[in-house]
Amino acid sequence: MINKTIAFLVRSTALVVICPLAFFADDRQLERLQYNNPGLVVDLGVGLWAWPLPMDFDQDGDHDLVVVCPDKPFNGTYFFENTGGDLALPVFEPPVRISKGNHNVQVSYVDGEPRVLSPGIEHTEFYQQGIDTGKALGLSNNDIYTAKGNIRAKQWKYVDYDGDGALDIVTGFGDWTDYGWDDAYNGKGEWTNGPLRGLVFWVRNLGTTEKPRY
């Protein structure tokens, strides 16, 4: 009886191991699940954590939309072309992927032109390479702000904050140290953690726009 039980357990374990391997052996069998209204057709959409960058990406005189998405399976930077030319009610084409995606990508407008930043990096070839390439700014998030806990948002933008003619950097940080996570309610529905803190810092440029000294 014991031998039969052992043999049964061995066969069962083998099935548990083999079945997942067979399931993942060919990823062409995987099918993306539909969601929301399955009959709805929407061109303007990406995945989770979308960072919109409105700009005239194709430089034809109207506003397009570039959206950076860091999630899976939609990771990428996508160009939605405004083909109608209408600034108030634009009609966008389906997206074209132009590069990888990432968190915290921001657009600043300097003399009417978009300048795209990630923390510590300017993507100087954005029209050609998206965010696949970039120029280091000589600063990091830790040079500006550190926290004991989790920091989520880390947004960098160019602005001449003090009006001296040289571009400074303004950064925004979301500090979740005291907040923790969204599950901190007790049985009475009372919040037991601290607040979610947002902080904005001015990084002054003591040099020039061409040769910054932050």
Short mmCIF file of C-alpha atoms in Angstrom, two decimals, residues 19-197:
data_model
loop_
_atom_site.label_atom_id
_atom_site.label_comp_id
_atom_site.label_asym_id
_atom_site.label_seq_id
_atom_site.Cartn_x
_atom_site.Cartn_y
_atom_site.Cartn_z
CA CYS A 19 2.28 20.69 -17.49
CA PRO A 20 3.59 24.24 -16.85
CA LEU A 21 6.61 23.52 -19.05
CA ALA A 22 4.34 22.43 -21.87
CA PHE A 23 2.14 25.50 -21.35
CA PHE A 24 5.03 27.96 -21.64
CA ALA A 25 7.00 26.06 -24.28
CA ASP A 26 5.41 28.01 -27.12
CA ASP A 27 4.43 31.59 -26.25
CA ARG A 28 2.52 31.85 -29.54
CA GLN A 29 -0.29 30.04 -27.73
CA LEU A 30 -0.71 33.00 -25.36
CA GLU A 31 -3.54 35.37 -26.19
CA ARG A 32 -3.96 38.85 -24.76
CA LEU A 33 -7.15 39.16 -22.69
CA GLN A 34 -9.76 41.66 -23.84
CA TYR A 35 -11.03 44.25 -21.40
CA ASN A 36 -13.60 47.06 -21.14
CA ASN A 37 -16.02 47.09 -24.08
CA PRO A 38 -14.80 44.44 -26.56
CA GLY A 39 -16.63 46.21 -29.40
CA LEU A 40 -14.98 49.57 -28.74
CA VAL A 41 -12.24 50.70 -31.13
CA VAL A 42 -9.91 53.32 -29.63
CA ASP A 43 -6.68 54.43 -31.27
CA LEU A 44 -5.48 56.66 -28.44
CA GLY A 45 -4.35 54.28 -25.74
CA VAL A 46 -1.31 52.65 -24.16
CA GLY A 47 -0.73 50.73 -20.94
CA LEU A 48 -0.33 51.54 -17.26
CA TRP A 49 1.66 54.58 -16.00
CA ALA A 50 1.30 56.63 -19.17
CA TRP A 51 3.37 59.82 -19.28
CA PRO A 52 1.89 62.16 -21.97
CA LEU A 53 4.20 64.56 -23.83
CA PRO A 54 2.15 66.92 -26.05
CA MET A 55 4.28 68.33 -28.87
CA ASP A 56 4.45 68.81 -32.64
CA PHE A 57 6.49 65.64 -33.07
CA ASP A 58 6.33 65.49 -36.88
CA GLN A 59 6.80 69.29 -37.09
CA ASP A 60 3.87 69.86 -39.44
CA GLY A 61 2.38 72.74 -37.45
CA ASP A 62 -0.18 70.97 -35.24
CA HIS A 63 -0.06 69.31 -31.85
CA ASP A 64 0.59 65.58 -31.79
CA LEU A 65 0.78 63.42 -28.71
CA VAL A 66 3.73 61.35 -27.58
CA VAL A 67 3.09 58.96 -24.69
CA VAL A 68 5.77 57.14 -22.72
CA CYS A 69 4.67 53.87 -21.14
CA PRO A 70 6.97 51.84 -18.84
CA ASP A 71 4.73 48.83 -18.22
CA LYS A 72 4.50 45.36 -19.78
CA PRO A 73 3.52 44.32 -22.43
CA PHE A 74 3.10 47.89 -23.78
CA ASN A 75 6.57 49.20 -22.84
CA GLY A 76 7.58 51.93 -25.25
CA THR A 77 7.40 55.56 -26.34
CA TYR A 78 4.54 56.03 -28.79
CA PHE A 79 3.78 58.74 -31.36
CA PHE A 80 0.11 59.51 -32.03
CA GLU A 81 -0.04 61.69 -35.15
CA ASN A 82 -2.66 64.43 -35.36
CA THR A 83 -3.68 64.10 -38.99
CA GLY A 84 -6.66 66.45 -38.86
CA GLY A 85 -4.69 69.55 -37.95
CA ASP A 86 -7.40 70.65 -35.52
CA LEU A 87 -5.87 71.96 -32.29
CA ALA A 88 -9.15 72.00 -30.35
CA LEU A 89 -10.52 68.60 -31.40
CA PRO A 90 -7.60 66.61 -32.81
CA VAL A 91 -8.02 63.22 -34.46
CA PHE A 92 -5.08 60.92 -33.82
CA GLU A 93 -3.72 58.06 -35.87
CA PRO A 94 -2.92 54.70 -34.21
CA PRO A 95 0.40 54.80 -32.35
CA VAL A 96 3.85 54.25 -33.79
CA ARG A 97 6.47 52.99 -31.33
CA ILE A 98 9.61 55.15 -31.49
CA SER A 99 11.70 53.86 -28.55
CA LYS A 100 11.66 52.08 -25.20
CA GLY A 101 9.58 53.35 -22.30
CA ASN A 102 10.45 54.51 -18.80
CA HIS A 103 9.05 56.25 -15.74
CA ASN A 104 9.14 60.00 -15.00
CA VAL A 105 9.72 61.29 -18.53
CA GLN A 106 8.76 64.97 -18.76
CA VAL A 107 8.59 67.62 -21.47
CA SER A 108 9.61 71.27 -20.97
CA TYR A 109 9.04 74.03 -23.52
CA VAL A 110 12.01 76.34 -24.06
CA ASP A 111 11.52 79.14 -26.59
CA GLY A 112 8.56 77.17 -27.93
CA GLU A 113 10.55 73.98 -28.48
CA PRO A 114 10.11 70.74 -26.49
CA ARG A 115 13.00 69.55 -24.32
CA VAL A 116 12.52 66.05 -22.92
CA LEU A 117 14.02 65.06 -19.56
CA SER A 118 14.27 61.93 -17.45
CA PRO A 119 15.85 62.17 -13.97
CA GLY A 120 19.43 63.32 -14.55
CA ILE A 121 19.20 63.03 -18.35
CA GLU A 122 18.15 65.18 -21.30
CA HIS A 123 17.08 63.25 -24.38
CA THR A 124 18.69 65.58 -26.90
CA GLU A 125 17.94 63.31 -29.89
CA PHE A 126 14.32 62.72 -28.97
CA TYR A 127 12.98 63.28 -32.49
CA GLN A 128 15.34 60.64 -33.86
CA GLN A 129 15.89 58.21 -30.95
CA GLY A 130 13.09 58.80 -28.46
CA ILE A 131 14.46 58.06 -24.99
CA ASP A 132 16.89 55.37 -26.15
CA THR A 133 19.72 57.90 -25.89
CA GLY A 134 20.42 60.85 -23.61
CA LYS A 135 22.93 63.36 -22.27
CA ALA A 136 23.78 63.28 -18.55
CA LEU A 137 23.09 66.52 -16.69
CA GLY A 138 25.64 65.91 -13.94
CA LEU A 139 22.99 65.52 -11.24
CA SER A 140 21.06 62.60 -9.80
CA ASN A 141 17.91 62.26 -7.75
CA ASN A 142 20.00 61.62 -4.63
CA ASP A 143 21.84 64.91 -5.13
CA ILE A 144 18.52 66.69 -4.68
CA TYR A 145 16.45 64.63 -2.24
CA THR A 146 16.64 61.37 -0.34
CA ALA A 147 14.01 59.70 1.82
CA LYS A 148 13.94 56.97 4.45
CA GLY A 149 11.25 55.12 2.54
CA ASN A 150 9.86 54.83 -0.96
CA ILE A 151 10.02 57.65 -3.51
CA ARG A 152 7.79 57.16 -6.54
CA ALA A 153 7.45 60.27 -8.72
CA LYS A 154 10.75 61.93 -9.70
CA GLN A 155 9.93 64.57 -12.29
CA TRP A 156 12.47 66.98 -13.79
CA LYS A 157 11.72 70.08 -15.88
CA TYR A 158 13.64 73.01 -17.30
CA VAL A 159 12.56 76.51 -16.26
CA ASP A 160 14.31 79.84 -15.77
CA TYR A 161 12.92 80.07 -12.25
CA ASP A 162 14.83 83.18 -11.14
CA GLY A 163 14.55 84.98 -14.48
CA ASP A 164 18.29 85.47 -14.95
CA GLY A 165 18.35 84.07 -18.49
CA ALA A 166 19.85 80.67 -17.58
CA LEU A 167 17.73 77.53 -17.50
CA ASP A 168 17.36 76.07 -14.02
CA ILE A 169 15.86 72.68 -13.14
CA VAL A 170 12.73 72.19 -11.06
CA THR A 171 12.08 68.71 -9.69
CA GLY A 172 9.06 67.13 -8.06
CA PHE A 173 9.26 64.10 -5.75
CA GLY A 174 6.49 61.91 -4.36
CA ASP A 175 7.64 60.70 -0.93
CA TRP A 176 5.66 57.66 0.23
CA THR A 177 7.66 57.06 3.43
CA ASP A 178 4.86 57.99 5.85
CA TYR A 179 2.04 56.94 3.55
CA GLY A 180 3.25 53.38 3.00
CA TRP A 181 0.65 51.85 0.72
CA ASP A 182 -3.10 51.96 0.06
CA ASP A 183 -3.94 49.14 2.48
CA ALA A 184 -3.45 51.00 5.78
CA TYR A 185 -7.11 51.25 6.83
CA ASN A 186 -8.17 49.49 10.01
CA GLY A 187 -11.42 47.60 10.56
CA LYS A 188 -13.26 50.89 11.25
CA GLY A 189 -12.19 52.40 7.94
CA GLU A 190 -9.72 54.75 9.64
CA TRP A 191 -6.42 55.60 7.97
CA THR A 192 -3.53 54.42 10.17
CA ASN A 193 -0.50 55.64 8.20
CA GLY A 194 0.77 59.15 7.53
CA PRO A 195 0.24 61.48 4.58
CA LEU A 196 1.52 61.22 1.05
CA ARG A 197 4.06 64.02 0.63
#
